[in-house]
Amino acid sequence: MQINGNAVEAHSGEFFDIINPATCELIDRVPKGTEDDVEVAVEAASSAFKGWASASPQQRARILYIAAGIVRQRKDELAVLLTREQGKPLAESKNEIEGFAHVLEYYCGLASSSHGDFVPIPQNGYAFTVKKPLGVCAAIIPWNMPALIMAWKIGPALISGNTLVLKPASNTPLTNLTLASILSEAGLPPGVLNIVTGPGNIVGESLVKSPKVKKISFTGEARTGKRVAELAACGMKRVTLELGGSDPMLVCDDADLEAAVLGALRGRFYNCGQTCTAVKRLFVFETVAEKFIKKLEAGIRNLRVGNGMHENIDMGPLNNRRQWEYIKKLVEDVEEKDEGRIVTGGRVPENGVCSKGFFFEPTLVTDVPRESRLLKEEVFGPVLPVVQVKDLDEAIEEANNTCYGLGASLWTKNLDKAHKGCEQLNAGIIWLNQHLKIAPEVPFGGTGQSGIGRENGPDSLSEYLDLKTVMLKT
Ligand code: NAD
């Protein structure tokens, strides 16, 4: 457990292992937190709240800005740590660490922007509104983008004057712990940011249930999100849920096919396919399908799979054994149940460095039947199912045939098609001729089983502020 950068031993006295997914070697051990540890962290956050809430927005921003600067200076070292615990190639880790700094800097810029309003009331004088921080907030985050998602939570929460207790994913707490120490080094007062490591069902649940926690921001699987929402409802707490997705990519007959292939390669295989907004289903017009699939196959065969610490690696391992077993079984089932044709990939690589970790070949599956699990479940790994459609109406109908609604991309040069896709695709974010790009400047979140609420963008501060109305009769 860490109270504002200072390590504190967990009450249980127990530790759990952090494994490098590329080698299966032990890299570190962290305390296995308990309910008592959560209470200590919540108390620390509660004691720090008054002082932090009364600091000026500029004072708060100054500290976050200094922290972002230190993170940039230590980017290379932090990226190595992230790759070792998460598995992604070093270039992706550097990108994510820069993303962390960029998000903090963005929120520093918003520091003074969220204030109340003046409202004239006809025949009754006027009213004004005041925005107040909520108090102690909780953040629960996953292992796929631990640094970036940490920034999405701490940026708006802390800049608005709240204090926070963060629970990292059990597989990737090391980068989060180091980033918290950096915030402390930058001048964050004791108790403002606290981290409790440990199992989700103990640390996560007691955090959600803790009476002093006013708001929970959760990112993870839809199933866990539902449990969090249930517990939060019992305490009448605010909750933001950023859950899974099964993002479609729609490739029209007039699309720039070279660009679409590059978009699909990055969209599906970045972070070994473990991105909430990865391309998880690809719909291509049948008139260009053969040409497109050939180019895509060639691109996939060129991807270099290996330990993310090595040079020139395009794709690392899956993050953990559970995910690896899931992907292996899914692809075995495709073969056994005749649920598509595996064009390339589909195996665990057996040679060299890849024989030790949770590696899986980047895989392309065509001729996928509409009821296949590949199209129904959130496939969090390097497997891309491709479905042929006759036109845009069919593509949109198939794309919307999911319980999720996080992102969707449409690839076309035709303005009418682009307009129709933007109007009719059910998703929180629509990309035109790109996929995956996420920026803190714009709202991010999904519809349906992809969650409730939005992160990022100027409105995200409202998620961490209470509104009070004062009415004055003149
Ligand atoms: P997960 O739901 O298993 O775990 C997420 C976090 O919740 C972890 O810290 C975990 O320890 C904790 N947790 C587990 N059980 C809990 C409980 N009962 N109560 C409280 N907390 C609990 O998800 P994961 O496997 O770590 O992450 C992958 C999922 O996250 C995918 O579905 C992915 O799409 C989603 N995701 C969504 C976004 C987004 O912004 N929409 C971003 C990244 C990842």
XYZ file of C-alpha atoms in Angstrom, residues 135-456:
322
model
C -14.453 14.573 -1.166
C -12.742 11.179 -1.255
C -13.008 9.495 -4.664
C -11.999 5.969 -5.687
C -10.431 4.825 -8.952
C -10.259 1.178 -10.014
C -8.248 0.487 -13.162
C -7.319 -2.394 -15.525
C -3.968 -3.738 -16.737
C -4.091 -2.898 -20.436
C -3.197 0.824 -20.200
C -2.339 1.298 -16.531
C -0.486 4.605 -16.841
C -2.860 6.323 -19.252
C -6.005 5.282 -17.420
C -4.477 6.368 -14.105
C -4.040 9.846 -15.611
C -7.652 9.886 -16.863
C -8.756 9.384 -13.241
C -6.297 11.429 -11.191
C -6.227 14.412 -13.596
C -9.867 15.524 -13.234
C -10.267 14.251 -9.645
C -7.259 16.063 -8.184
C -7.486 19.270 -10.219
C -11.086 19.660 -8.961
C -9.935 19.470 -5.323
C -10.848 15.874 -4.493
C -8.554 13.354 -2.848
C -8.244 9.838 -4.252
C -7.609 6.202 -3.444
C -6.537 4.199 -6.497
C -6.580 0.444 -6.882
C -4.324 -0.751 -9.720
C -4.887 -4.017 -11.583
C -3.233 -6.939 -9.826
C -0.907 -7.642 -12.798
C 0.369 -4.083 -13.370
C 0.726 -2.057 -10.151
C 4.428 -1.157 -10.467
C 4.165 1.724 -12.939
C 1.202 3.122 -10.981
C 3.179 3.009 -7.720
C 6.155 4.782 -9.302
C 3.943 7.450 -10.866
C 2.317 8.075 -7.473
C 5.784 8.531 -5.924
C 6.581 11.072 -8.637
C 3.451 13.049 -7.775
C 4.564 13.031 -4.165
C 8.034 14.213 -5.176
C 6.364 17.012 -7.162
C 4.798 18.318 -3.956
C 1.432 16.586 -3.641
C 0.515 16.873 0.072
C 0.360 13.641 2.118
C -2.894 11.706 1.756
C -4.089 13.369 -1.465
C -3.312 10.304 -3.609
C -3.135 6.809 -2.126
C -2.691 3.407 -3.724
C -3.838 0.082 -2.348
C -2.645 -3.012 -4.214
C -4.442 -6.335 -3.916
C -7.285 -8.486 -5.203
C -10.309 -6.869 -6.851
C -12.883 -8.723 -4.794
C -11.297 -7.528 -1.530
C -9.550 -4.193 -2.127
C -11.858 -3.098 -4.991
C -15.086 -4.036 -3.257
C -14.197 -2.554 0.141
C -13.189 0.661 -1.588
C -16.570 0.880 -3.324
C -18.374 0.081 -0.059
C -16.362 2.423 2.171
C -18.834 5.031 3.561
C -16.424 7.956 3.119
C -15.930 7.295 -0.607
C -18.257 9.620 -2.549
C -17.537 8.605 -6.126
C -16.115 5.620 -7.973
C -14.531 5.809 -11.381
C -14.132 2.273 -12.707
C -12.504 0.975 -15.883
C -12.632 -2.731 -16.667
C -14.843 -5.554 -17.862
C -18.608 -5.106 -18.150
C -19.215 -7.953 -15.682
C -17.040 -6.330 -12.976
C -18.571 -2.941 -13.773
C -22.026 -4.303 -13.012
C -20.851 -5.533 -9.603
C -19.290 -2.134 -8.884
C -22.507 -0.363 -9.945
C -24.575 -2.644 -7.686
C -22.400 -1.880 -4.650
C -22.240 1.832 -5.471
C -26.047 1.979 -5.734
C -26.362 0.617 -2.173
C -24.328 3.590 -0.930
C -26.043 6.026 -3.352
C -22.624 6.943 -4.770
C -21.728 8.539 -8.040
C -20.191 6.134 -10.487
C -18.509 6.327 -13.883
C -18.137 3.032 -15.733
C -15.710 2.687 -18.656
C -16.245 -0.882 -19.825
C -15.456 -3.166 -22.722
C -16.162 -2.805 -26.411
C -16.422 -4.774 -29.630
C -15.576 -1.976 -32.023
C -16.444 -2.440 -35.699
C -14.352 -1.137 -38.587
C -16.323 -0.604 -41.834
C -14.364 -0.546 -45.091
C -16.363 0.790 -48.070
C -15.679 0.067 -51.757
C -14.245 3.572 -52.317
C -11.897 3.521 -49.288
C -8.151 4.060 -49.567
C -7.345 0.370 -49.085
C -3.663 0.900 -48.230
C -4.634 3.299 -45.442
C -7.422 0.981 -44.266
C -5.000 -1.966 -44.035
C -2.580 0.093 -41.928
C -5.529 1.225 -39.787
C -6.663 -2.363 -39.265
C -3.142 -3.558 -38.377
C -2.650 -0.847 -35.788
C -6.293 -0.920 -34.669
C -6.270 -4.649 -33.960
C -2.689 -5.569 -33.020
C -1.553 -2.507 -31.005
C -1.004 -3.649 -27.395
C -1.484 -7.263 -28.618
C -5.150 -6.526 -29.275
C -5.764 -5.592 -25.623
C -7.278 -2.165 -26.109
C -10.889 -1.360 -25.257
C -11.323 0.424 -28.600
C -9.354 -2.076 -30.700
C -10.826 -3.142 -34.056
C -12.632 -6.281 -32.907
C -14.879 -6.868 -35.950
C -14.072 -5.847 -39.515
C -16.787 -5.451 -42.190
C -15.593 -4.984 -45.763
C -17.629 -4.468 -48.965
C -17.560 -7.712 -50.985
C -16.493 -5.888 -54.168
C -13.104 -5.018 -52.625
C -12.873 -7.834 -50.077
C -10.449 -10.109 -51.921
C -7.961 -7.321 -52.616
C -8.257 -5.942 -49.078
C -7.854 -9.328 -47.348
C -4.753 -10.134 -49.449
C -3.091 -6.864 -48.416
C -4.143 -7.375 -44.802
C -2.754 -10.906 -44.747
C 0.594 -9.643 -46.076
C 0.662 -6.900 -43.428
C -0.076 -9.365 -40.624
C 2.627 -11.778 -41.817
C 5.118 -8.888 -41.569
C 4.373 -8.146 -37.910
C 7.343 -8.999 -35.699
C 6.267 -10.736 -32.489
C 8.587 -10.898 -29.479
C 9.689 -9.569 -26.127
C 8.696 -5.898 -26.021
C 12.116 -5.060 -24.539
C 13.841 -6.084 -27.766
C 14.292 -3.779 -30.748
C 11.962 -3.696 -33.766
C 9.117 -5.576 -32.128
C 5.597 -4.832 -33.374
C 3.648 -6.990 -30.944
C 4.464 -8.358 -27.487
C 2.757 -11.123 -25.499
C -0.712 -11.124 -23.974
C -0.577 -9.720 -20.461
C -1.510 -12.774 -18.425
C -2.152 -16.497 -18.442
C -5.946 -16.148 -18.163
C -6.108 -13.963 -21.267
C -3.700 -16.248 -23.143
C -5.747 -19.373 -22.312
C -8.931 -17.578 -23.411
C -7.488 -16.601 -26.799
C -5.997 -20.076 -27.432
C -9.329 -21.769 -26.667
C -11.286 -19.278 -28.746
C -9.158 -19.964 -31.827
C -9.199 -23.748 -31.213
C -13.006 -23.549 -31.138
C -13.037 -21.636 -34.428
C -11.162 -24.529 -36.021
C -13.126 -27.315 -34.319
C -16.571 -25.804 -34.882
C -15.754 -24.587 -38.384
C -16.465 -20.980 -37.418
C -14.293 -19.398 -40.075
C -11.113 -19.837 -42.086
C -7.815 -19.026 -40.383
C -5.901 -17.211 -43.115
C -2.773 -16.589 -41.072
C -1.696 -17.048 -37.441
C -3.810 -19.061 -35.019
C -0.953 -20.671 -33.103
C 1.290 -20.181 -30.078
C 4.765 -19.459 -31.503
C 7.148 -22.163 -30.345
C 10.536 -20.771 -31.250
C 13.123 -18.684 -29.427
C 12.046 -16.010 -27.001
C 8.356 -16.550 -27.717
C 8.402 -20.053 -26.247
C 8.468 -18.781 -22.658
C 5.810 -16.089 -22.369
C 2.119 -15.568 -23.144
C 2.610 -15.122 -26.900
C 0.057 -15.753 -29.626
C 0.421 -15.181 -33.361
C -1.467 -12.265 -34.916
C -4.422 -14.051 -36.466
C -6.744 -13.310 -39.379
C -10.053 -15.182 -39.689
C -12.373 -14.854 -42.703
C -15.707 -16.484 -43.649
C -16.936 -15.928 -40.106
C -20.579 -16.898 -39.521
C -22.744 -14.130 -37.983
C -23.397 -16.114 -34.785
C -19.703 -16.840 -34.111
C -18.250 -16.060 -30.672
C -15.649 -13.979 -32.524
C -18.394 -11.466 -33.282
C -20.434 -11.801 -30.092
C -17.790 -11.572 -27.344
C -15.222 -8.896 -26.611
C -12.116 -10.563 -28.090
C -9.301 -9.008 -26.036
C -6.347 -10.342 -28.008
C -4.694 -10.487 -31.459
C -7.476 -12.136 -33.475
C -9.223 -10.248 -36.279
C -12.480 -11.599 -37.740
C -13.420 -10.253 -41.188
C -16.962 -10.345 -42.566
C -18.003 -9.430 -46.111
C -21.057 -7.183 -46.620
C -22.816 -6.045 -49.790
C -23.287 -2.341 -48.929
C -23.226 0.305 -46.204
C -26.728 -0.483 -44.919
C -25.743 -4.082 -44.261
C -22.401 -3.007 -42.746
C -24.117 -0.624 -40.316
C -26.753 -3.198 -39.391
C -24.063 -5.807 -38.627
C -21.845 -3.278 -36.832
C -24.724 -2.277 -34.544
C -25.581 -5.922 -33.833
C -23.724 -5.957 -30.486
C -24.457 -5.196 -26.854
C -21.452 -2.832 -26.806
C -21.106 0.721 -28.129
C -17.663 2.108 -27.437
C -16.075 3.083 -30.784
C -16.578 2.479 -34.525
C -14.650 3.504 -37.607
C -15.782 4.103 -41.169
C -13.357 4.139 -44.113
C -14.621 5.985 -47.193
C -13.905 9.012 -49.389
C -17.601 9.616 -49.960
C -19.188 12.393 -47.883
C -22.708 10.910 -47.979
C -21.463 7.556 -46.715
C -19.412 9.266 -44.009
C -22.425 11.282 -42.901
C -24.681 8.227 -42.833
C -22.152 6.264 -40.747
C -21.741 9.091 -38.222
C -25.517 9.306 -37.858
C -26.375 5.622 -37.689
C -23.490 3.820 -35.961
C -24.190 3.274 -32.245
C -20.997 4.231 -30.449
C -19.561 6.830 -28.097
C -16.829 7.713 -30.585
C -16.824 7.492 -34.388
C -13.606 7.708 -36.395
C -13.519 8.580 -40.091
C -10.584 7.053 -42.004
C -8.741 6.293 -38.762
C -9.232 4.076 -35.716
C -7.932 4.086 -32.133
C -6.831 7.711 -31.778
C -7.896 8.972 -28.346
C -7.218 12.484 -27.034
C -7.854 13.933 -23.559
C -9.328 17.039 -25.211
C -12.504 15.173 -26.246
C -15.050 13.098 -24.282
C -14.454 9.359 -24.200
C -16.906 6.626 -23.194
C -19.536 4.285 -24.545
C -23.193 3.371 -24.779
C -24.953 0.091 -23.914
C -22.734 -2.429 -22.112
C -19.701 -0.195 -22.773
C -20.554 1.909 -19.768
C -22.066 4.955 -18.160
C -20.609 8.468 -18.198
C -17.699 10.040 -20.024
C -14.075 10.729 -19.221
C -11.901 13.487 -20.679
